[in-house]
């Protein structure tokens, strides 16, 4: 077994998304972290009553959006007539495929009372052959997301995609994806298998975690070298982070706002389809 080591760390910037929603976003994305196109940590942000905002109707084509809530409550609606709430611990894995138009807004009751919103939205690219697949939703409530604790109790994981400590995710992914939410108590360690050939990375959003002896801090994305497994240790206190892994797609990326295709012609077609009302 070959150990993965730290290749590089990428800092995050705080940007305002969707009309003023603060997100932390690693500064260099795209081809560096294939197949992930975007990693947004939404908040944590506190909203006064009647002030929370979200993203009104907008289209997507050619990839997947994965929303994982930690705090707060969002509501989504889409052009296919789907509607649902996202509460803490819930995951929505939306495969936009050939096209979807949706809104992601604060849930009504949450909008009235205000409160804290915290969560993640990650964009997962689709290979060329799957970009125009039929859209699909996997809305998984928190109670159905498998979680696991290590034998010594020091490591907890929520298994959104992939597998850890013998527990497999329930979400079906188009390409092989690992998406784990890990909490480690001070002094604990965790050895994670990540199949050789896949790109592996961690995003830390609480404390510091040591990746094969190298410190990765709150707000940093750490890209790993290739290998079969990675050793993670909470040497300096408790730590909380995501582990993400997936294949290098190795295909050209043509991107325009909410459309991610392979060529400019395909982007042009997506814009035309949206304007003609035939995207979704
Ligand atoms: Co969206």
PDB file of C-alpha atoms and ligand atoms in Angstrom:
ATOM      1  CA  UNK A   1       0.000   0.000   0.000  1.00  0.00           C
ATOM      2  CA  UNK A   2       1.313   3.386  -0.963  1.00  0.00           C
ATOM      3  CA  UNK A   3       0.606   6.394   1.223  1.00  0.00           C
ATOM      4  CA  UNK A   4      -0.707   9.606  -0.273  1.00  0.00           C
ATOM      5  CA  UNK A   5       1.075  12.786   0.862  1.00  0.00           C
ATOM      6  CA  UNK A   6       0.303  16.491   0.693  1.00  0.00           C
ATOM      7  CA  UNK A   7       0.815  17.831  -2.835  1.00  0.00           C
ATOM      8  CA  UNK A   8      -0.261  21.421  -2.267  1.00  0.00           C
ATOM      9  CA  UNK A   9      -2.629  23.538  -0.189  1.00  0.00           C
ATOM     10  CA  UNK A  10      -5.004  26.043  -1.733  1.00  0.00           C
ATOM     11  CA  UNK A  11      -6.293  28.988   0.348  1.00  0.00           C
ATOM     12  CA  UNK A  12      -9.948  30.018   0.333  1.00  0.00           C
ATOM     13  CA  UNK A  13     -11.467  33.413  -0.422  1.00  0.00           C
ATOM     14  CA  UNK A  14     -14.770  34.633   0.902  1.00  0.00           C
ATOM     15  CA  UNK A  15     -16.997  35.731  -1.970  1.00  0.00           C
ATOM     16  CA  UNK A  16     -20.603  36.868  -2.151  1.00  0.00           C
ATOM     17  CA  UNK A  17     -22.737  34.495  -4.192  1.00  0.00           C
ATOM     18  CA  UNK A  18     -26.311  34.805  -5.439  1.00  0.00           C
ATOM     19  CA  UNK A  19     -26.957  38.427  -4.452  1.00  0.00           C
ATOM     20  CA  UNK A  20     -25.010  38.542  -1.190  1.00  0.00           C
ATOM     21  CA  UNK A  21     -24.671  35.066   0.287  1.00  0.00           C
ATOM     22  CA  UNK A  22     -21.155  34.723   1.793  1.00  0.00           C
ATOM     23  CA  UNK A  23     -19.294  31.561   0.790  1.00  0.00           C
ATOM     24  CA  UNK A  24     -15.737  30.363   1.346  1.00  0.00           C
ATOM     25  CA  UNK A  25     -14.313  29.043  -1.910  1.00  0.00           C
ATOM     26  CA  UNK A  26     -10.861  27.598  -2.648  1.00  0.00           C
ATOM     27  CA  UNK A  27      -8.990  30.046  -4.858  1.00  0.00           C
ATOM     28  CA  UNK A  28      -7.935  27.598  -7.558  1.00  0.00           C
ATOM     29  CA  UNK A  29     -10.449  25.090  -8.792  1.00  0.00           C
ATOM     30  CA  UNK A  30     -11.408  23.590 -12.131  1.00  0.00           C
ATOM     31  CA  UNK A  31      -8.808  21.309 -13.650  1.00  0.00           C
ATOM     32  CA  UNK A  32      -6.754  21.176 -10.417  1.00  0.00           C
ATOM     33  CA  UNK A  33      -9.436  19.221  -8.614  1.00  0.00           C
ATOM     34  CA  UNK A  34     -11.156  17.168 -11.302  1.00  0.00           C
ATOM     35  CA  UNK A  35     -13.908  16.010 -11.264  1.00  0.00           C
ATOM     36  CA  UNK A  36     -14.949  18.772  -8.825  1.00  0.00           C
ATOM     37  CA  UNK A  37     -15.672  22.129 -10.445  1.00  0.00           C
ATOM     38  CA  UNK A  38     -16.552  24.138  -7.371  1.00  0.00           C
ATOM     39  CA  UNK A  39     -16.513  23.779  -3.606  1.00  0.00           C
ATOM     40  CA  UNK A  40     -18.501  26.392  -1.693  1.00  0.00           C
ATOM     41  CA  UNK A  41     -18.743  26.461   2.073  1.00  0.00           C
ATOM     42  CA  UNK A  42     -21.991  28.414   2.557  1.00  0.00           C
ATOM     43  CA  UNK A  43     -21.596  30.557   5.654  1.00  0.00           C
ATOM     44  CA  UNK A  44     -21.763  30.058   8.514  1.00  0.00           C
ATOM     45  CA  UNK A  45     -23.817  33.228   8.286  1.00  0.00           C
ATOM     46  CA  UNK A  46     -26.411  34.601  10.684  1.00  0.00           C
ATOM     47  CA  UNK A  47     -29.637  36.032   9.275  1.00  0.00           C
ATOM     48  CA  UNK A  48     -31.971  38.360  11.133  1.00  0.00           C
ATOM     49  CA  UNK A  49     -35.701  37.678  10.712  1.00  0.00           C
ATOM     50  CA  UNK A  50     -36.883  38.333   7.124  1.00  0.00           C
ATOM     51  CA  UNK A  51     -33.336  38.879   5.816  1.00  0.00           C
ATOM     52  CA  UNK A  52     -32.078  35.434   4.660  1.00  0.00           C
ATOM     53  CA  UNK A  53     -31.378  35.152   0.952  1.00  0.00           C
ATOM     54  CA  UNK A  54     -30.806  32.363  -1.549  1.00  0.00           C
ATOM     55  CA  UNK A  55     -30.688  31.828  -5.284  1.00  0.00           C
ATOM     56  CA  UNK A  56     -33.887  32.435  -7.283  1.00  0.00           C
ATOM     57  CA  UNK A  57     -34.653  30.506 -10.512  1.00  0.00           C
ATOM     58  CA  UNK A  58     -31.522  29.658 -12.513  1.00  0.00           C
ATOM     59  CA  UNK A  59     -30.549  26.888 -14.969  1.00  0.00           C
ATOM     60  CA  UNK A  60     -27.858  24.190 -14.915  1.00  0.00           C
ATOM     61  CA  UNK A  61     -26.594  21.810 -17.603  1.00  0.00           C
ATOM     62  CA  UNK A  62     -23.744  19.336 -17.875  1.00  0.00           C
ATOM     63  CA  UNK A  63     -22.865  18.530 -14.247  1.00  0.00           C
ATOM     64  CA  UNK A  64     -24.210  17.788 -10.752  1.00  0.00           C
ATOM     65  CA  UNK A  65     -24.831  20.081  -7.782  1.00  0.00           C
ATOM     66  CA  UNK A  66     -24.544  18.507  -4.344  1.00  0.00           C
ATOM     67  CA  UNK A  67     -25.934  20.419  -1.369  1.00  0.00           C
ATOM     68  CA  UNK A  68     -25.197  19.317   2.206  1.00  0.00           C
ATOM     69  CA  UNK A  69     -26.739  21.341   5.012  1.00  0.00           C
ATOM     70  CA  UNK A  70     -25.197  21.597   8.478  1.00  0.00           C
ATOM     71  CA  UNK A  71     -27.365  24.391   9.900  1.00  0.00           C
ATOM     72  CA  UNK A  72     -30.399  26.318   8.666  1.00  0.00           C
ATOM     73  CA  UNK A  73     -33.147  25.305   6.270  1.00  0.00           C
ATOM     74  CA  UNK A  74     -33.400  25.746   2.518  1.00  0.00           C
ATOM     75  CA  UNK A  75     -36.186  25.032   0.113  1.00  0.00           C
ATOM     76  CA  UNK A  76     -35.748  23.998  -3.493  1.00  0.00           C
ATOM     77  CA  UNK A  77     -38.192  24.002  -6.384  1.00  0.00           C
ATOM     78  CA  UNK A  78     -37.558  23.121  -9.980  1.00  0.00           C
ATOM     79  CA  UNK A  79     -38.912  23.122 -13.501  1.00  0.00           C
ATOM     80  CA  UNK A  80     -39.928  19.460 -13.223  1.00  0.00           C
ATOM     81  CA  UNK A  81     -42.290  20.273 -10.362  1.00  0.00           C
ATOM     82  CA  UNK A  82     -40.095  18.914  -7.589  1.00  0.00           C
ATOM     83  CA  UNK A  83     -40.119  20.739  -4.278  1.00  0.00           C
ATOM     84  CA  UNK A  84     -38.489  19.935  -0.971  1.00  0.00           C
ATOM     85  CA  UNK A  85     -36.840  21.204   2.176  1.00  0.00           C
ATOM     86  CA  UNK A  86     -33.211  20.753   3.088  1.00  0.00           C
ATOM     87  CA  UNK A  87     -32.680  20.614   6.839  1.00  0.00           C
ATOM     88  CA  UNK A  88     -29.472  20.053   8.863  1.00  0.00           C
ATOM     89  CA  UNK A  89     -27.766  16.818   7.802  1.00  0.00           C
ATOM     90  CA  UNK A  90     -29.837  16.445   4.624  1.00  0.00           C
ATOM     91  CA  UNK A  91     -28.168  15.944   1.249  1.00  0.00           C
ATOM     92  CA  UNK A  92     -29.501  16.799  -2.176  1.00  0.00           C
ATOM     93  CA  UNK A  93     -27.566  15.233  -5.029  1.00  0.00           C
ATOM     94  CA  UNK A  94     -28.956  16.839  -8.166  1.00  0.00           C
ATOM     95  CA  UNK A  95     -27.780  15.592 -11.534  1.00  0.00           C
ATOM     96  CA  UNK A  96     -28.642  18.456 -13.874  1.00  0.00           C
ATOM     97  CA  UNK A  97     -27.698  16.434 -16.968  1.00  0.00           C
ATOM     98  CA  UNK A  98     -29.318  17.961 -20.058  1.00  0.00           C
ATOM     99  CA  UNK A  99     -31.003  20.667 -18.032  1.00  0.00           C
ATOM    100  CA  UNK A 100     -32.863  21.818 -14.984  1.00  0.00           C
ATOM    101  CA  UNK A 101     -34.109  25.215 -13.799  1.00  0.00           C
ATOM    102  CA  UNK A 102     -34.353  25.511 -10.040  1.00  0.00           C
ATOM    103  CA  UNK A 103     -34.404  27.868  -7.090  1.00  0.00           C
ATOM    104  CA  UNK A 104     -32.590  27.446  -3.779  1.00  0.00           C
ATOM    105  CA  UNK A 105     -34.161  29.729  -1.194  1.00  0.00           C
ATOM    106  CA  UNK A 106     -34.485  29.941   2.588  1.00  0.00           C
ATOM    107  CA  UNK A 107     -37.329  27.792   3.863  1.00  0.00           C
ATOM    108  CA  UNK A 108     -40.399  29.911   4.784  1.00  0.00           C
ATOM    109  CA  UNK A 109     -40.316  29.390   8.551  1.00  0.00           C
ATOM    110  CA  UNK A 110     -36.537  29.914   8.672  1.00  0.00           C
ATOM    111  CA  UNK A 111     -36.957  33.131   6.666  1.00  0.00           C
ATOM    112  CA  UNK A 112     -39.399  34.449   9.295  1.00  0.00           C
ATOM    113  CA  UNK A 113     -37.393  33.499  12.379  1.00  0.00           C
ATOM    114  CA  UNK A 114     -33.886  34.007  11.011  1.00  0.00           C
ATOM    115  CA  UNK A 115     -30.950  31.924  12.212  1.00  0.00           C
ATOM    116  CA  UNK A 116     -27.655  30.500  11.061  1.00  0.00           C
ATOM    117  CA  UNK A 117     -27.048  28.899   7.686  1.00  0.00           C
ATOM    118  CA  UNK A 118     -24.037  26.651   7.204  1.00  0.00           C
ATOM    119  CA  UNK A 119     -23.435  23.978   4.602  1.00  0.00           C
ATOM    120  CA  UNK A 120     -21.719  23.007   1.401  1.00  0.00           C
ATOM    121  CA  UNK A 121     -22.468  23.115  -2.268  1.00  0.00           C
ATOM    122  CA  UNK A 122     -20.148  21.160  -4.500  1.00  0.00           C
ATOM    123  CA  UNK A 123     -20.297  20.904  -8.279  1.00  0.00           C
ATOM    124  CA  UNK A 124     -19.319  17.536  -9.724  1.00  0.00           C
ATOM    125  CA  UNK A 125     -18.506  17.457 -13.424  1.00  0.00           C
ATOM    126  CA  UNK A 126     -19.990  14.811 -15.702  1.00  0.00           C
ATOM    127  CA  UNK A 127     -18.026  13.013 -18.428  1.00  0.00           C
ATOM    128  CA  UNK A 128     -18.932  14.063 -21.999  1.00  0.00           C
ATOM    129  CA  UNK A 129     -21.014  10.917 -22.563  1.00  0.00           C
ATOM    130  CA  UNK A 130     -23.247  11.706 -19.544  1.00  0.00           C
ATOM    131  CA  UNK A 131     -23.618  15.488 -19.845  1.00  0.00           C
ATOM    132  CA  UNK A 132     -26.969  15.224 -21.625  1.00  0.00           C
ATOM    133  CA  UNK A 133     -28.394  12.434 -19.437  1.00  0.00           C
ATOM    134  CA  UNK A 134     -31.906  12.822 -18.008  1.00  0.00           C
ATOM    135  CA  UNK A 135     -31.916  14.964 -14.844  1.00  0.00           C
ATOM    136  CA  UNK A 136     -32.180  13.080 -11.565  1.00  0.00           C
ATOM    137  CA  UNK A 137     -32.594  13.974  -7.900  1.00  0.00           C
ATOM    138  CA  UNK A 138     -31.485  12.083  -4.863  1.00  0.00           C
ATOM    139  CA  UNK A 139     -32.907  13.842  -1.803  1.00  0.00           C
ATOM    140  CA  UNK A 140     -31.595  12.006   1.233  1.00  0.00           C
ATOM    141  CA  UNK A 141     -32.769  13.079   4.702  1.00  0.00           C
ATOM    142  CA  UNK A 142     -30.203  13.167   7.515  1.00  0.00           C
ATOM    143  CA  UNK A 143     -31.605   9.994   9.134  1.00  0.00           C
ATOM    144  CA  UNK A 144     -30.834   8.003   5.975  1.00  0.00           C
ATOM    145  CA  UNK A 145     -27.251   9.248   5.554  1.00  0.00           C
ATOM    146  CA  UNK A 146     -25.049   6.479   6.998  1.00  0.00           C
ATOM    147  CA  UNK A 147     -22.683   7.516   9.755  1.00  0.00           C
ATOM    148  CA  UNK A 148     -19.999   5.579  11.565  1.00  0.00           C
ATOM    149  CA  UNK A 149     -17.701   5.970  14.550  1.00  0.00           C
ATOM    150  CA  UNK A 150     -14.260   4.383  14.887  1.00  0.00           C
ATOM    151  CA  UNK A 151     -13.775   1.574  17.421  1.00  0.00           C
ATOM    152  CA  UNK A 152     -11.859   3.859  19.781  1.00  0.00           C
ATOM    153  CA  UNK A 153     -14.572   6.513  19.416  1.00  0.00           C
ATOM    154  CA  UNK A 154     -12.223   9.287  18.289  1.00  0.00           C
ATOM    155  CA  UNK A 155     -13.350   9.553  14.657  1.00  0.00           C
ATOM    156  CA  UNK A 156     -16.881  10.138  13.358  1.00  0.00           C
ATOM    157  CA  UNK A 157     -17.909  10.153   9.710  1.00  0.00           C
ATOM    158  CA  UNK A 158     -20.995  10.941   7.699  1.00  0.00           C
ATOM    159  CA  UNK A 159     -20.822   8.885   4.500  1.00  0.00           C
ATOM    160  CA  UNK A 160     -22.353  10.962   1.705  1.00  0.00           C
ATOM    161  CA  UNK A 161     -20.615   9.153  -1.147  1.00  0.00           C
ATOM    162  CA  UNK A 162     -18.088   6.333  -1.186  1.00  0.00           C
ATOM    163  CA  UNK A 163     -17.039   4.327   1.837  1.00  0.00           C
ATOM    164  CA  UNK A 164     -15.209   4.631   5.135  1.00  0.00           C
ATOM    165  CA  UNK A 165     -14.625   2.355   8.151  1.00  0.00           C
ATOM    166  CA  UNK A 166     -16.643  -0.389   6.432  1.00  0.00           C
ATOM    167  CA  UNK A 167     -19.746   1.743   5.854  1.00  0.00           C
ATOM    168  CA  UNK A 168     -21.017   2.484   2.343  1.00  0.00           C
ATOM    169  CA  UNK A 169     -23.027   5.475   1.124  1.00  0.00           C
ATOM    170  CA  UNK A 170     -26.620   5.124  -0.095  1.00  0.00           C
ATOM    171  CA  UNK A 171     -26.281   7.764  -2.818  1.00  0.00           C
ATOM    172  CA  UNK A 172     -25.654   6.475  -6.321  1.00  0.00           C
ATOM    173  CA  UNK A 173     -23.102   8.516  -8.262  1.00  0.00           C
ATOM    174  CA  UNK A 174     -22.573   8.653 -12.048  1.00  0.00           C
ATOM    175  CA  UNK A 175     -18.786   8.446 -11.670  1.00  0.00           C
ATOM    176  CA  UNK A 176     -17.024   7.030  -8.578  1.00  0.00           C
ATOM    177  CA  UNK A 177     -17.054   9.786  -5.945  1.00  0.00           C
ATOM    178  CA  UNK A 178     -15.951   9.831  -2.320  1.00  0.00           C
ATOM    179  CA  UNK A 179     -17.568  12.538  -0.186  1.00  0.00           C
ATOM    180  CA  UNK A 180     -17.077  12.151   3.562  1.00  0.00           C
ATOM    181  CA  UNK A 181     -17.692  14.551   6.452  1.00  0.00           C
ATOM    182  CA  UNK A 182     -15.219  13.689   9.220  1.00  0.00           C
ATOM    183  CA  UNK A 183     -14.860  14.885  12.804  1.00  0.00           C
ATOM    184  CA  UNK A 184     -11.792  13.866  14.762  1.00  0.00           C
ATOM    185  CA  UNK A 185     -11.195  14.262  18.475  1.00  0.00           C
ATOM    186  CA  UNK A 186      -7.843  15.651  19.600  1.00  0.00           C
ATOM    187  CA  UNK A 187      -5.270  12.845  19.520  1.00  0.00           C
ATOM    188  CA  UNK A 188      -7.163  10.567  17.139  1.00  0.00           C
ATOM    189  CA  UNK A 189      -5.983   9.314  13.768  1.00  0.00           C
ATOM    190  CA  UNK A 190      -7.703   7.943  10.687  1.00  0.00           C
ATOM    191  CA  UNK A 191      -6.394   5.915   7.776  1.00  0.00           C
ATOM    192  CA  UNK A 192      -8.594   6.434   4.710  1.00  0.00           C
ATOM    193  CA  UNK A 193      -8.445   4.238   1.630  1.00  0.00           C
ATOM    194  CA  UNK A 194      -8.663   6.193  -1.636  1.00  0.00           C
ATOM    195  CA  UNK A 195      -8.243   4.010  -4.694  1.00  0.00           C
ATOM    196  CA  UNK A 196      -5.071   4.686  -6.650  1.00  0.00           C
ATOM    197  CA  UNK A 197      -5.630   6.816  -9.759  1.00  0.00           C
ATOM    198  CA  UNK A 198      -8.396   8.932  -8.221  1.00  0.00           C
ATOM    199  CA  UNK A 199      -7.744  12.559  -7.319  1.00  0.00           C
ATOM    200  CA  UNK A 200      -7.969  12.984  -3.547  1.00  0.00           C
ATOM    201  CA  UNK A 201      -8.324  16.131  -1.433  1.00  0.00           C
ATOM    202  CA  UNK A 202      -9.491  17.381   1.947  1.00  0.00           C
ATOM    203  CA  UNK A 203     -11.181  20.657   2.840  1.00  0.00           C
ATOM    204  CA  UNK A 204     -10.750  21.690   6.487  1.00  0.00           C
ATOM    205  CA  UNK A 205     -13.443  23.830   8.119  1.00  0.00           C
ATOM    206  CA  UNK A 206     -12.641  23.362  11.788  1.00  0.00           C
ATOM    207  CA  UNK A 207      -9.269  23.167  13.534  1.00  0.00           C
ATOM    208  CA  UNK A 208      -6.157  21.694  11.955  1.00  0.00           C
ATOM    209  CA  UNK A 209      -5.602  18.211  10.593  1.00  0.00           C
ATOM    210  CA  UNK A 210      -2.226  16.679   9.785  1.00  0.00           C
ATOM    211  CA  UNK A 211      -2.085  14.900   6.435  1.00  0.00           C
ATOM    212  CA  UNK A 212       0.850  12.486   6.517  1.00  0.00           C
ATOM    213  CA  UNK A 213       2.522  14.810   9.017  1.00  0.00           C
ATOM    214  CA  UNK A 214       1.798  18.119   7.254  1.00  0.00           C
ATOM    215  CA  UNK A 215      -0.620  20.609   8.826  1.00  0.00           C
ATOM    216  CA  UNK A 216      -3.745  21.640   6.902  1.00  0.00           C
ATOM    217  CA  UNK A 217      -5.657  24.474   8.554  1.00  0.00           C
ATOM    218  CA  UNK A 218      -9.217  25.722   8.756  1.00  0.00           C
ATOM    219  CA  UNK A 219     -10.192  27.146   5.360  1.00  0.00           C
ATOM    220  CA  UNK A 220      -7.546  25.299   3.357  1.00  0.00           C
ATOM    221  CA  UNK A 221      -8.084  22.790   0.571  1.00  0.00           C
ATOM    222  CA  UNK A 222      -5.290  20.218   0.460  1.00  0.00           C
ATOM    223  CA  UNK A 223      -4.623  18.229  -2.701  1.00  0.00           C
ATOM    224  CA  UNK A 224      -2.984  14.817  -2.263  1.00  0.00           C
ATOM    225  CA  UNK A 225      -0.447  12.916  -4.310  1.00  0.00           C
ATOM    226  CA  UNK A 226      -1.525   9.571  -5.758  1.00  0.00           C
ATOM    227  CA  UNK A 227      -1.524   6.438  -3.618  1.00  0.00           C
ATOM    228  CA  UNK A 228      -3.889   3.926  -2.006  1.00  0.00           C
ATOM    229  CA  UNK A 229      -4.503   5.475   1.406  1.00  0.00           C
ATOM    230  CA  UNK A 230      -3.917   8.597   3.464  1.00  0.00           C
ATOM    231  CA  UNK A 231      -3.119   9.067   7.166  1.00  0.00           C
ATOM    232  CA  UNK A 232      -4.961  11.919   8.882  1.00  0.00           C
ATOM    233  CA  UNK A 233      -4.254  12.966  12.486  1.00  0.00           C
ATOM    234  CA  UNK A 234      -5.794  15.509  14.853  1.00  0.00           C
ATOM    235  CA  UNK A 235      -2.583  16.506  16.622  1.00  0.00           C
ATOM    236  CA  UNK A 236      -3.516  20.069  17.641  1.00  0.00           C
ATOM    237  CA  UNK A 237      -7.066  19.725  18.936  1.00  0.00           C
ATOM    238  CA  UNK A 238     -10.351  18.596  17.407  1.00  0.00           C
ATOM    239  CA  UNK A 239     -10.617  18.790  13.622  1.00  0.00           C
ATOM    240  CA  UNK A 240     -13.466  18.784  11.121  1.00  0.00           C
ATOM    241  CA  UNK A 241     -13.145  18.404   7.365  1.00  0.00           C
ATOM    242  CA  UNK A 242     -14.418  16.873   4.135  1.00  0.00           C
ATOM    243  CA  UNK A 243     -12.629  14.155   2.206  1.00  0.00           C
ATOM    244  CA  UNK A 244     -13.333  14.311  -1.531  1.00  0.00           C
ATOM    245  CA  UNK A 245     -12.103  12.008  -4.281  1.00  0.00           C
ATOM    246  CA  UNK A 246     -12.980  11.212  -7.865  1.00  0.00           C
ATOM    247  CA  UNK A 247     -11.502  10.455 -11.279  1.00  0.00           C
ATOM    248  CA  UNK A 248      -9.487  12.800 -13.467  1.00  0.00           C
ATOM    249  CA  UNK A 249     -11.898  13.329 -16.385  1.00  0.00           C
ATOM    250  CA  UNK A 250      -9.199  14.588 -18.743  1.00  0.00           C
ATOM    251  CA  UNK A 251     -11.712  16.302 -21.032  1.00  0.00           C
ATOM    252  CA  UNK A 252     -11.850  19.948 -22.114  1.00  0.00           C
ATOM    253  CA  UNK A 253     -14.023  22.191 -19.929  1.00  0.00           C
ATOM    254  CA  UNK A 254     -16.127  24.923 -21.542  1.00  0.00           C
ATOM    255  CA  UNK A 255     -17.881  26.913 -18.860  1.00  0.00           C
ATOM    256  CA  UNK A 256     -20.305  29.757 -18.904  1.00  0.00           C
ATOM    257  CA  UNK A 257     -22.069  30.609 -15.646  1.00  0.00           C
ATOM    258  CA  UNK A 258     -24.322  27.679 -14.737  1.00  0.00           C
ATOM    259  CA  UNK A 259     -23.452  25.609 -17.847  1.00  0.00           C
ATOM    260  CA  UNK A 260     -20.405  23.336 -17.958  1.00  0.00           C
ATOM    261  CA  UNK A 261     -19.829  21.533 -21.246  1.00  0.00           C
ATOM    262  CA  UNK A 262     -16.829  20.439 -23.369  1.00  0.00           C
ATOM    263  CA  UNK A 263     -16.986  22.888 -26.288  1.00  0.00           C
ATOM    264  CA  UNK A 264     -18.035  26.483 -26.989  1.00  0.00           C
ATOM    265  CA  UNK A 265     -20.649  25.184 -29.446  1.00  0.00           C
ATOM    266  CA  UNK A 266     -22.275  23.137 -26.677  1.00  0.00           C
ATOM    267  CA  UNK A 267     -22.327  26.204 -24.416  1.00  0.00           C
ATOM    268  CA  UNK A 268     -23.904  28.232 -27.202  1.00  0.00           C
ATOM    269  CA  UNK A 269     -26.536  25.505 -27.606  1.00  0.00           C
ATOM    270  CA  UNK A 270     -27.253  25.544 -23.848  1.00  0.00           C
ATOM    271  CA  UNK A 271     -27.771  29.331 -23.884  1.00  0.00           C
ATOM    272  CA  UNK A 272     -30.037  29.020 -26.948  1.00  0.00           C
ATOM    273  CA  UNK A 273     -32.027  26.191 -25.344  1.00  0.00           C
ATOM    274  CA  UNK A 274     -32.466  28.241 -22.160  1.00  0.00           C
ATOM    275  CA  UNK A 275     -33.604  31.325 -24.120  1.00  0.00           C
ATOM    276  CA  UNK A 276     -35.978  29.193 -26.233  1.00  0.00           C
ATOM    277  CA  UNK A 277     -37.428  27.558 -23.170  1.00  0.00           C
ATOM    278  CA  UNK A 278     -36.280  24.080 -24.249  1.00  0.00           C
ATOM    279  CA  UNK A 279     -33.473  23.557 -21.686  1.00  0.00           C
ATOM    280  CA  UNK A 280     -35.741  21.994 -19.107  1.00  0.00           C
TER     281      UNK A 280
HETATM  282 CO1  LIG B   1     -28.323  25.873  -8.586  1.00  0.00          CO
END
